[in-house]
Short mmCIF file of C-alpha atoms in Angstrom, two decimals:
data_model
loop_
_atom_site.label_atom_id
_atom_site.label_comp_id
_atom_site.label_asym_id
_atom_site.label_seq_id
_atom_site.Cartn_x
_atom_site.Cartn_y
_atom_site.Cartn_z
CA UNK A 261 101.78 197.30 94.10
CA UNK A 262 102.46 195.39 91.00
CA UNK A 263 104.82 192.77 92.87
CA UNK A 264 102.59 192.36 95.45
CA UNK A 265 99.69 191.45 93.03
CA UNK A 266 101.84 188.89 91.43
CA UNK A 267 103.06 187.19 94.58
CA UNK A 268 99.23 186.80 95.52
CA UNK A 269 98.63 185.12 92.44
CA UNK A 270 101.68 182.57 92.92
CA UNK A 271 100.61 181.18 96.10
CA UNK A 272 97.00 180.83 95.00
CA UNK A 273 98.38 178.74 92.23
CA UNK A 274 100.55 176.60 94.40
CA UNK A 275 97.24 175.76 96.71
CA UNK A 276 95.58 174.68 93.57
CA UNK A 277 98.36 172.07 92.69
CA UNK A 278 97.10 168.57 92.91
CA UNK A 279 100.24 166.92 93.86
CA UNK A 280 103.84 167.66 94.59
CA UNK A 281 106.62 165.18 93.01
CA UNK A 282 108.57 163.84 96.04
CA UNK A 283 110.78 161.29 94.28
CA UNK A 284 111.62 160.24 90.78
CA UNK A 285 113.20 156.81 90.83
CA UNK A 286 114.17 155.07 87.42
CA UNK A 287 115.79 151.86 86.46
CA UNK A 288 117.04 150.42 82.91
CA UNK A 289 116.42 146.68 82.50
CA UNK A 290 116.49 144.12 79.81
CA UNK A 291 113.70 141.41 79.50
CA UNK A 292 115.33 138.34 78.38
CA UNK A 293 112.44 135.83 78.75
CA UNK A 294 108.36 135.72 79.35
CA UNK A 295 105.76 133.39 79.55
CA UNK A 296 104.63 134.25 76.00
CA UNK A 297 108.15 134.46 74.39
CA UNK A 298 111.10 132.43 75.62
CA UNK A 299 114.03 134.67 74.00
CA UNK A 300 113.84 138.19 74.34
CA UNK A 301 116.18 141.10 74.21
CA UNK A 302 113.80 143.90 75.23
CA UNK A 303 115.27 146.98 76.95
CA UNK A 304 113.08 149.28 78.77
CA UNK A 305 113.19 152.04 81.50
CA UNK A 306 111.02 151.66 84.71
CA UNK A 307 110.18 154.88 86.50
CA UNK A 308 108.60 155.21 90.12
CA UNK A 309 107.18 158.44 90.92
CA UNK A 310 106.22 159.27 94.52
CA UNK A 311 103.67 162.04 94.54
CA UNK A 312 102.31 163.99 97.84
CA UNK A 313 98.77 165.16 97.68
CA UNK A 314 97.52 168.27 99.28
CA UNK A 315 97.10 166.49 102.57
CA UNK A 316 100.71 165.20 102.50
CA UNK A 317 99.70 161.41 101.66
CA UNK A 318 102.27 160.10 99.41
CA UNK A 319 101.15 157.80 96.77
CA UNK A 320 103.47 155.74 94.13
CA UNK A 321 102.94 155.39 90.79
CA UNK A 322 105.20 153.12 88.44
CA UNK A 323 105.18 152.59 84.64
CA UNK A 324 107.39 151.22 82.06
CA UNK A 325 108.57 152.78 78.65
CA UNK A 326 110.23 151.36 75.80
CA UNK A 327 113.28 152.89 74.37
CA UNK A 328 111.39 154.98 71.84
CA UNK A 329 108.84 155.92 74.23
CA UNK A 330 111.47 157.12 76.51
CA UNK A 331 113.19 159.23 74.00
CA UNK A 332 109.72 160.94 73.58
CA UNK A 333 109.65 161.39 77.14
CA UNK A 334 112.99 162.78 77.20
CA UNK A 335 112.32 165.22 74.57
CA UNK A 336 109.30 166.61 76.39
CA UNK A 337 111.37 167.70 79.22
CA UNK A 338 114.06 169.03 77.07
CA UNK A 339 111.29 171.20 75.55
CA UNK A 340 110.03 172.32 79.18
CA UNK A 341 113.55 173.17 80.09
CA UNK A 342 114.05 175.24 76.88
CA UNK A 343 110.80 177.01 77.48
CA UNK A 344 111.72 177.87 80.99
CA UNK A 345 114.93 179.41 80.00
CA UNK A 346 113.04 181.95 77.90
CA UNK A 347 110.66 182.91 80.59
CA UNK B 43 63.13 121.58 111.16
CA UNK B 44 59.99 123.48 110.40
CA UNK B 45 59.58 126.76 108.45
CA UNK B 46 58.38 129.76 110.73
CA UNK B 47 56.29 131.50 108.26
CA UNK B 48 55.29 135.04 109.30
CA UNK B 49 51.85 136.59 109.08
CA UNK B 50 52.69 138.51 106.01
CA UNK B 51 54.06 135.64 104.22
CA UNK B 52 51.02 133.54 105.09
CA UNK B 53 48.80 136.42 103.75
CA UNK B 54 50.74 136.48 100.59
CA UNK B 55 50.67 132.75 99.87
CA UNK B 56 46.92 132.70 100.70
CA UNK B 57 46.47 133.91 96.90
CA UNK B 58 47.69 130.37 95.82
CA UNK B 59 44.55 128.52 96.70
CA UNK B 60 42.31 131.15 95.02
CA UNK B 61 43.59 130.20 91.44
CA UNK B 62 43.89 126.75 89.57
CA UNK B 63 46.86 124.44 90.53
CA UNK B 64 47.95 124.78 86.86
CA UNK B 65 48.46 128.41 87.52
CA UNK B 66 50.32 127.72 90.80
CA UNK B 67 52.68 125.45 88.72
CA UNK B 68 53.02 128.16 86.30
CA UNK B 69 53.88 130.68 89.19
CA UNK B 70 56.57 127.92 90.38
CA UNK B 71 58.03 128.11 87.01
CA UNK B 72 58.26 131.79 87.06
CA UNK B 73 59.57 131.81 90.57
CA UNK B 74 62.62 129.70 89.57
CA UNK B 75 63.00 131.60 86.32
CA UNK B 76 63.38 134.93 88.34
CA UNK B 77 65.86 133.28 90.63
CA UNK B 78 67.91 132.45 87.63
CA UNK B 79 67.67 135.69 85.86
CA UNK B 80 66.05 138.15 87.96
CA UNK B 81 62.53 139.58 88.20
CA UNK B 82 60.52 140.62 85.12
CA UNK B 83 57.49 142.84 86.42
CA UNK B 84 55.81 142.71 83.10
CA UNK B 85 55.03 138.89 83.67
CA UNK B 86 52.76 139.90 86.71
CA UNK B 87 50.60 142.29 84.62
CA UNK B 88 49.79 139.84 82.00
CA UNK B 89 48.91 137.11 84.63
CA UNK B 90 47.00 139.67 86.71
CA UNK B 91 44.74 140.54 83.68
CA UNK B 92 44.10 137.09 82.89
CA UNK B 93 43.20 136.42 86.52
CA UNK B 94 41.17 139.57 87.10
CA UNK B 95 43.27 140.64 89.95
CA UNK B 96 45.66 143.45 90.58
CA UNK B 97 49.18 143.14 89.54
CA UNK B 98 50.36 143.36 93.24
CA UNK B 99 48.38 140.33 94.41
CA UNK B 100 50.34 138.38 91.78
CA UNK B 101 53.39 139.66 92.40
CA UNK B 102 53.22 139.17 96.37
CA UNK B 103 51.77 135.59 95.48
CA UNK B 104 54.94 134.68 93.25
CA UNK B 105 57.23 136.35 95.84
CA UNK B 106 55.75 134.34 98.55
CA UNK B 107 56.21 131.26 96.78
CA UNK B 108 59.69 132.19 95.61
CA UNK B 109 60.62 132.90 99.51
CA UNK B 110 59.02 129.55 100.47
CA UNK B 111 61.17 127.67 97.87
CA UNK B 112 64.33 129.43 98.70
CA UNK B 113 63.94 129.17 102.44
CA UNK B 114 63.06 125.43 102.25
CA UNK B 115 66.15 125.00 99.68
CA UNK B 116 68.65 127.09 101.91
CA UNK B 117 67.86 124.81 105.03
CA UNK B 118 67.50 121.57 103.16
CA UNK B 119 64.49 120.69 105.03
CA UNK B 120 63.29 116.98 104.59
CA UNK B 121 59.95 116.10 102.96
CA UNK B 122 58.29 115.77 106.01
CA UNK B 123 59.21 119.05 107.43
CA UNK B 124 58.33 120.74 104.39
CA UNK B 125 54.70 118.88 104.58
CA UNK B 126 54.30 119.98 108.05
CA UNK B 127 55.45 123.63 107.56
CA UNK B 128 52.94 123.91 104.57
CA UNK B 129 50.17 122.07 106.44
CA UNK B 130 49.64 125.44 108.83
CA UNK B 131 48.56 127.22 105.67
CA UNK B 132 45.13 125.14 105.49
CA UNK B 133 45.45 124.39 101.79
CA UNK B 134 43.91 121.41 100.04
CA UNK B 135 45.99 118.20 99.96
CA UNK B 136 46.38 118.34 96.01
CA UNK B 137 47.94 121.98 96.68
CA UNK B 138 50.13 120.58 99.24
CA UNK B 139 51.20 117.96 97.00
CA UNK B 140 52.00 120.32 94.26
CA UNK B 141 53.88 122.41 96.56
CA UNK B 142 55.94 119.67 97.81
CA UNK B 143 56.54 118.54 94.25
CA UNK B 144 57.85 122.22 93.31
CA UNK B 145 60.26 122.14 96.00
CA UNK B 146 61.63 118.66 95.49
CA UNK B 147 62.25 119.24 91.65
CA UNK B 148 63.62 122.56 92.15
CA UNK B 149 65.85 122.24 95.39
CA UNK B 150 69.13 121.24 93.80
CA UNK B 151 69.09 124.13 91.16
CA UNK B 152 67.90 126.62 93.60
CA UNK B 153 71.02 125.54 96.04
CA UNK B 154 73.33 126.03 93.31
CA UNK B 155 72.03 129.65 92.58
CA UNK B 156 72.12 130.51 96.47
CA UNK B 157 75.76 129.22 96.56
CA UNK B 158 76.82 131.89 94.21
CA UNK B 159 75.71 134.57 96.62
CA UNK B 160 78.38 134.00 99.06
CA UNK B 161 80.94 136.96 99.27
CA UNK B 162 83.59 136.51 96.97
CA UNK B 163 87.33 137.02 97.55
CA UNK B 164 89.45 137.75 94.46
CA UNK B 165 90.42 134.59 92.77
CA UNK B 166 93.27 133.48 90.39
CA UNK B 167 92.45 133.75 86.80
CA UNK B 168 95.81 133.72 85.13
CA UNK B 169 99.47 134.83 85.31
CA UNK B 170 101.84 136.37 82.93
CA UNK B 171 105.56 136.59 83.89
CA UNK B 172 108.72 138.26 82.54
CA UNK B 173 112.48 137.38 83.42
CA UNK B 174 114.31 140.61 83.27
CA UNK B 175 117.73 141.87 83.88
CA UNK B 176 118.23 145.29 85.67
CA UNK B 177 121.31 146.94 84.00
CA UNK B 178 121.27 150.46 85.86
CA UNK B 179 119.38 152.51 88.21
CA UNK B 180 119.44 156.07 89.39
CA UNK B 181 121.55 155.09 92.42
CA UNK B 182 123.94 152.53 90.83
CA UNK B 183 125.31 152.10 87.35
CA UNK B 184 126.63 148.72 85.74
CA UNK B 185 124.58 146.04 87.57
CA UNK B 186 123.43 142.58 86.36
CA UNK B 187 120.34 141.84 88.92
CA UNK B 188 117.84 139.41 87.64
CA UNK B 189 114.37 140.06 88.57
CA UNK B 190 111.00 138.30 87.80
CA UNK B 191 107.99 140.55 86.94
CA UNK B 192 104.73 139.02 87.34
CA UNK B 193 101.22 140.15 86.17
CA UNK B 194 98.69 138.37 88.17
CA UNK B 195 95.15 138.36 86.66
CA UNK B 196 92.28 138.15 89.09
CA UNK B 197 88.44 137.77 89.20
CA UNK B 198 86.13 139.06 91.64
CA UNK B 199 82.41 139.04 91.41
CA UNK B 200 82.61 139.14 87.89
CA UNK B 201 85.42 142.17 87.55
CA UNK B 202 88.70 141.59 86.30
CA UNK B 203 91.74 143.11 88.00
CA UNK B 204 95.49 142.95 87.48
CA UNK B 205 98.24 143.34 89.99
CA UNK B 206 101.84 143.75 89.03
CA UNK B 207 104.40 142.27 91.25
CA UNK B 208 108.18 141.92 91.16
CA UNK B 209 110.60 139.82 92.95
CA UNK B 210 114.02 138.35 92.66
CA UNK B 211 114.64 134.60 91.75
CA UNK B 212 115.64 133.62 95.34
CA UNK B 213 112.23 134.90 96.66
CA UNK B 214 110.47 133.16 93.91
CA UNK B 215 111.97 129.88 94.49
CA UNK B 216 110.92 130.32 98.36
CA UNK B 217 107.51 131.12 97.19
CA UNK B 218 107.21 128.06 95.16
CA UNK B 219 108.51 125.97 98.12
CA UNK B 220 105.91 127.51 100.32
CA UNK B 221 102.94 126.70 97.72
CA UNK B 222 104.44 123.26 97.35
CA UNK B 223 104.44 122.57 101.13
CA UNK B 224 100.87 123.88 101.39
CA UNK B 225 99.76 121.25 98.67
CA UNK B 226 101.68 118.69 100.59
CA UNK B 227 99.63 119.49 103.88
CA UNK B 228 96.34 118.08 101.90
CA UNK B 229 98.02 114.81 101.86
CA UNK B 230 98.54 114.50 105.76
CA UNK B 231 96.54 112.19 107.69
CA UNK B 232 94.77 115.12 109.67
CA UNK B 233 93.57 116.86 106.41
CA UNK B 234 92.29 113.37 104.85
CA UNK B 235 90.45 112.80 108.10
CA UNK B 236 88.69 116.03 108.07
CA UNK B 237 87.73 115.77 104.35
CA UNK B 238 86.50 112.54 104.77
CA UNK B 239 84.29 113.35 107.81
CA UNK B 240 82.72 116.21 105.72
CA UNK B 241 81.84 114.31 102.77
#
Protein backbone atom coordinates (compact mmCIF):
# COMPACT_ATOMS: atom_id res chain seq x y z
CA UNK A 1 0.00 0.00 0.00
CA UNK A 2 2.95 2.30 0.78
CA UNK A 3 4.37 1.81 -2.75
CA UNK A 4 1.02 2.53 -4.41
CA UNK A 5 0.79 5.88 -2.64
CA UNK A 6 4.28 6.93 -3.81
CA UNK A 7 3.41 6.23 -7.46
CA UNK A 8 0.26 8.36 -7.24
CA UNK A 9 2.25 11.33 -5.97
CA UNK A 10 4.80 10.83 -8.75
CA UNK A 11 2.30 11.13 -11.67
CA UNK A 12 0.59 14.10 -9.97
CA UNK A 13 3.98 15.84 -9.89
CA UNK A 14 4.56 15.17 -13.56
CA UNK A 15 1.21 16.73 -14.55
CA UNK A 16 2.14 19.91 -12.69
CA UNK A 17 5.45 20.30 -14.58
CA UNK A 18 5.25 23.44 -16.71
CA UNK A 19 7.64 22.32 -19.42
CA UNK A 20 9.69 19.43 -20.57
CA UNK A 21 13.22 19.84 -21.95
CA UNK A 22 13.19 18.47 -25.47
CA UNK A 23 16.59 19.55 -26.75
CA UNK A 24 19.73 21.23 -25.47
CA UNK A 25 22.08 22.62 -28.13
CA UNK A 26 25.22 24.54 -27.44
CA UNK A 27 28.04 26.22 -29.27
CA UNK A 28 31.30 27.84 -28.32
CA UNK A 29 32.30 31.01 -30.16
CA UNK A 30 34.71 33.89 -30.01
CA UNK A 31 33.56 37.45 -30.71
CA UNK A 32 36.26 39.22 -32.72
CA UNK A 33 34.70 42.59 -33.55
CA UNK A 34 31.59 44.67 -32.81
CA UNK A 35 30.10 48.07 -33.65
CA UNK A 36 31.33 49.44 -30.33
CA UNK A 37 34.72 47.67 -30.17
CA UNK A 38 36.68 46.81 -33.29
CA UNK A 39 39.19 44.40 -31.78
CA UNK A 40 37.83 41.76 -29.41
CA UNK A 41 38.81 38.39 -28.08
CA UNK A 42 35.73 37.37 -26.17
CA UNK A 43 34.85 33.68 -25.83
CA UNK A 44 31.29 32.76 -25.00
CA UNK A 45 28.98 29.77 -24.77
CA UNK A 46 25.61 30.04 -26.53
CA UNK A 47 22.84 27.68 -25.49
CA UNK A 48 19.58 26.96 -27.24
CA UNK A 49 16.93 25.12 -25.24
CA UNK A 50 13.79 23.59 -26.73
CA UNK A 51 10.98 23.24 -24.20
CA UNK A 52 7.60 21.59 -24.78
CA UNK A 53 4.71 22.91 -22.72
CA UNK A 54 1.88 20.72 -21.39
CA UNK A 55 -0.02 21.11 -24.67
CA UNK A 56 2.97 19.79 -26.64
CA UNK A 57 3.91 23.13 -28.22
CA UNK A 58 7.68 23.53 -28.47
CA UNK A 59 9.29 26.87 -27.72
CA UNK A 60 12.95 27.82 -28.18
CA UNK A 61 14.96 29.93 -25.81
CA UNK A 62 18.50 31.09 -26.60
CA UNK A 63 20.97 32.71 -24.31
CA UNK A 64 24.68 33.40 -24.04
CA UNK A 65 27.13 33.05 -21.19
CA UNK A 66 30.62 34.34 -20.60
CA UNK A 67 33.19 31.73 -19.59
CA UNK A 68 32.89 32.51 -15.84
CA UNK A 69 29.08 32.44 -16.13
CA UNK A 70 29.30 29.09 -17.86
CA UNK A 71 31.58 27.72 -15.20
CA UNK A 72 29.00 28.69 -12.58
CA UNK A 73 26.28 27.11 -14.74
CA UNK A 74 28.30 23.89 -14.98
CA UNK A 75 28.91 23.87 -11.23
CA UNK A 76 25.15 23.96 -10.59
CA UNK A 77 24.62 20.83 -12.65
CA UNK A 78 27.52 19.07 -10.98
CA UNK A 79 25.84 19.81 -7.65
CA UNK A 80 22.48 18.53 -8.91
CA UNK A 81 24.17 15.35 -10.16
CA UNK A 82 25.89 14.92 -6.79
CA UNK A 83 22.61 15.28 -4.89
CA UNK A 84 20.84 12.81 -7.18
CA UNK A 85 23.53 10.27 -6.40
CA UNK A 86 22.60 10.44 -2.72
CA UNK A 87 18.84 10.03 -3.23
CA UNK B 1 -17.28 69.12 -49.42
CA UNK B 2 -19.75 70.09 -46.71
CA UNK B 3 -19.71 68.74 -43.19
CA UNK B 4 -22.73 66.68 -42.25
CA UNK B 5 -23.47 67.62 -38.66
CA UNK B 6 -25.65 65.23 -36.65
CA UNK B 7 -28.58 66.53 -34.62
CA UNK B 8 -26.76 65.67 -31.42
CA UNK B 9 -23.69 67.58 -32.57
CA UNK B 10 -25.82 70.61 -33.50
CA UNK B 11 -27.41 70.50 -30.04
CA UNK B 12 -24.02 70.55 -28.35
CA UNK B 13 -22.83 73.44 -30.53
CA UNK B 14 -26.04 75.38 -29.71
CA UNK B 15 -24.37 76.30 -26.41
CA UNK B 16 -21.81 78.49 -28.21
CA UNK B 17 -24.05 81.46 -29.16
CA UNK B 18 -25.26 81.56 -25.54
CA UNK B 19 -21.88 82.81 -24.33
CA UNK B 20 -19.60 85.73 -25.28
CA UNK B 21 -17.41 85.34 -28.32
CA UNK B 22 -14.44 85.76 -26.01
CA UNK B 23 -15.59 82.63 -24.20
CA UNK B 24 -15.92 80.77 -27.51
CA UNK B 25 -12.37 81.79 -28.37
CA UNK B 26 -11.28 80.43 -25.00
CA UNK B 27 -13.15 77.18 -25.67
CA UNK B 28 -11.28 76.96 -28.96
CA UNK B 29 -7.98 77.33 -27.15
CA UNK B 30 -9.04 74.62 -24.63
CA UNK B 31 -10.12 72.32 -27.48
CA UNK B 32 -6.72 72.48 -29.18
CA UNK B 33 -4.95 72.05 -25.84
CA UNK B 34 -7.02 68.91 -25.22
CA UNK B 35 -5.96 67.57 -28.62
CA UNK B 36 -2.34 68.23 -27.74
CA UNK B 37 -2.32 66.88 -24.21
CA UNK B 38 -5.54 65.02 -23.48
CA UNK B 39 -8.70 66.18 -21.74
CA UNK B 40 -8.67 67.83 -18.31
CA UNK B 41 -12.19 67.66 -16.77
CA UNK B 42 -11.31 70.12 -14.00
CA UNK B 43 -11.29 72.94 -16.54
CA UNK B 44 -14.97 72.25 -17.34
CA UNK B 45 -15.95 72.71 -13.69
CA UNK B 46 -14.24 76.09 -13.38
CA UNK B 47 -15.84 77.36 -16.58
CA UNK B 48 -19.27 75.98 -15.57
CA UNK B 49 -19.18 77.88 -12.29
CA UNK B 50 -18.22 81.15 -13.99
CA UNK B 51 -20.92 80.77 -16.64
CA UNK B 52 -23.61 79.46 -14.22
CA UNK B 53 -24.33 76.35 -16.25
CA UNK B 54 -23.80 72.67 -15.62
CA UNK B 55 -20.34 71.26 -16.22
CA UNK B 56 -21.89 68.76 -18.68
CA UNK B 57 -23.13 71.62 -20.86
CA UNK B 58 -19.66 73.13 -20.98
CA UNK B 59 -18.12 69.74 -21.73
CA UNK B 60 -20.48 69.04 -24.60
CA UNK B 61 -19.95 72.53 -25.99
CA UNK B 62 -16.15 72.14 -25.97
CA UNK B 63 -16.32 68.61 -27.34
CA UNK B 64 -18.70 69.74 -30.08
CA UNK B 65 -16.28 72.49 -31.00
CA UNK B 66 -13.35 70.05 -30.92
CA UNK B 67 -15.17 67.63 -33.21
CA UNK B 68 -16.06 70.45 -35.61
CA UNK B 69 -12.41 71.46 -35.81
CA UNK B 70 -11.02 67.93 -36.15
CA UNK B 71 -13.51 66.86 -38.82
CA UNK B 72 -12.90 70.03 -40.83
CA UNK B 73 -9.11 69.62 -40.48
CA UNK B 74 -9.23 65.90 -41.24
CA UNK B 75 -11.07 66.50 -44.53
CA UNK B 76 -9.14 69.72 -45.23
CA UNK B 77 -12.34 71.46 -46.28
CA UNK B 78 -12.11 74.82 -47.99
CA UNK B 79 -12.97 78.13 -46.32
CA UNK B 80 -16.16 78.37 -48.35
CA UNK B 81 -17.26 74.82 -47.45
CA UNK B 82 -16.55 75.47 -43.76
CA UNK B 83 -18.65 78.64 -43.85
CA UNK B 84 -21.50 76.87 -45.62
CA UNK B 85 -21.36 73.94 -43.16
CA UNK B 86 -21.53 76.25 -40.15
CA UNK B 87 -24.23 78.43 -41.74
CA UNK B 88 -26.88 75.75 -41.03
CA UNK B 89 -26.35 76.28 -37.30
CA UNK B 90 -27.92 79.74 -37.57
CA UNK B 91 -25.24 81.57 -35.62
CA UNK B 92 -24.46 85.28 -35.84
CA UNK B 93 -22.07 86.48 -38.56
CA UNK B 94 -19.53 87.41 -35.89
CA UNK B 95 -19.60 83.92 -34.37
CA UNK B 96 -19.31 82.31 -37.80
CA UNK B 97 -16.27 84.45 -38.53
CA UNK B 98 -14.73 83.47 -35.18
CA UNK B 99 -15.27 79.77 -35.87
CA UNK B 100 -13.73 80.12 -39.34
CA UNK B 101 -10.72 81.87 -37.83
CA UNK B 102 -10.33 79.12 -35.23
CA UNK B 103 -10.39 76.55 -38.03
CA UNK B 104 -7.84 78.34 -40.21
CA UNK B 105 -5.50 79.17 -37.34
CA UNK B 106 -5.38 75.64 -35.94
CA UNK B 107 -5.86 73.45 -39.00
CA UNK B 108 -2.17 72.75 -39.62
CA UNK B 109 -1.42 71.76 -36.04
CA UNK B 110 -4.55 69.61 -35.74
CA UNK B 111 -3.60 67.76 -38.93
CA UNK B 112 -0.15 67.09 -37.51
CA UNK B 113 -1.70 65.63 -34.34
CA UNK B 114 -4.17 63.54 -36.38
CA UNK B 115 -1.36 62.16 -38.54
CA UNK B 116 0.19 60.60 -35.44
CA UNK B 117 -2.95 58.49 -34.90
CA UNK B 118 -2.28 56.22 -37.86
CA UNK B 119 -1.42 52.60 -36.95
CA UNK B 120 2.24 52.19 -36.36
CA UNK B 121 4.48 49.36 -37.57
CA UNK B 122 7.70 48.68 -35.69
CA UNK B 123 10.30 51.06 -37.00
CA UNK B 124 14.07 51.10 -36.95
CA UNK B 125 15.71 52.75 -33.96
CA UNK B 126 19.29 51.47 -33.94
CA UNK B 127 21.42 48.44 -34.59
CA UNK B 128 24.28 46.71 -32.77
CA UNK B 129 26.40 44.08 -34.44
CA UNK B 130 29.07 41.60 -33.49
CA UNK B 131 31.33 39.45 -35.63
CA UNK B 132 31.78 36.00 -34.11
CA UNK B 133 33.79 32.93 -34.97
CA UNK B 134 32.15 29.66 -33.99
CA UNK B 135 34.76 27.25 -32.68
CA UNK B 136 32.71 24.24 -31.62
CA UNK B 137 29.19 22.98 -31.15
CA UNK B 138 27.52 19.95 -29.69
CA UNK B 139 27.55 18.26 -33.08
CA UNK B 140 30.93 19.38 -34.45
CA UNK B 141 34.26 20.28 -32.87
CA UNK B 142 37.28 22.06 -34.35
CA UNK B 143 35.38 24.59 -36.44
CA UNK B 144 36.18 28.04 -37.72
CA UNK B 145 32.83 29.39 -38.84
CA UNK B 146 32.29 33.16 -39.08
CA UNK B 147 28.90 34.55 -38.08
CA UNK B 148 27.37 37.98 -37.63
CA UNK B 149 25.07 38.61 -34.65
CA UNK B 150 22.77 41.59 -34.93
CA UNK B 151 20.67 43.23 -32.23
CA UNK B 152 17.96 45.27 -33.90
CA UNK B 153 16.39 48.01 -31.73
CA UNK B 154 12.84 48.86 -32.78
CA UNK B 155 10.20 51.41 -31.78
CA UNK B 156 6.48 50.81 -31.95
CA UNK B 157 3.87 53.20 -30.52
CA UNK B 158 6.45 54.47 -28.08
CA UNK B 159 7.52 51.00 -26.92
CA UNK B 160 11.07 49.86 -27.40
CA UNK B 161 11.67 46.24 -28.43
CA UNK B 162 14.76 44.34 -29.49
CA UNK B 163 15.25 41.44 -31.87
CA UNK B 164 18.42 39.35 -31.96
CA UNK B 165 19.34 37.73 -35.30
CA UNK B 166 22.30 35.77 -36.51
CA UNK B 167 23.55 35.17 -40.02
CA UNK B 168 26.66 34.25 -41.99
CA UNK B 169 28.69 36.85 -43.92
CA UNK B 170 27.46 35.65 -47.35
CA UNK B 171 23.81 36.14 -46.39
CA UNK B 172 24.65 39.53 -44.89
CA UNK B 173 26.24 40.61 -48.18
CA UNK B 174 23.12 39.44 -50.00
CA UNK B 175 20.95 41.43 -47.57
CA UNK B 176 23.02 44.55 -48.14
CA UNK B 177 22.78 44.12 -51.91
CA UNK B 178 18.98 43.71 -51.72
CA UNK B 179 18.64 46.89 -49.62
CA UNK B 180 20.89 48.81 -52.04
CA UNK B 181 18.71 47.60 -54.89
CA UNK B 182 15.59 48.85 -53.07
CA UNK B 183 17.17 52.29 -52.67
CA UNK B 184 18.14 52.36 -56.34
CA UNK B 185 14.51 51.73 -57.30
CA UNK B 186 13.72 55.19 -55.95
CA UNK B 187 15.88 56.65 -58.73
CA UNK B 188 13.97 54.96 -61.58
CA UNK B 189 11.82 57.12 -63.83
CA UNK B 190 8.65 55.29 -62.70
CA UNK B 191 9.15 56.06 -59.01
CA UNK B 192 10.22 59.62 -59.76
CA UNK B 193 7.08 60.17 -61.81
CA UNK B 194 4.81 58.87 -59.02
CA UNK B 195 6.50 60.98 -56.33
CA UNK B 196 6.36 64.08 -58.53
CA UNK B 197 2.62 63.58 -59.13
CA UNK B 198 1.81 63.13 -55.45
CA UNK B 199 3.60 66.34 -54.52
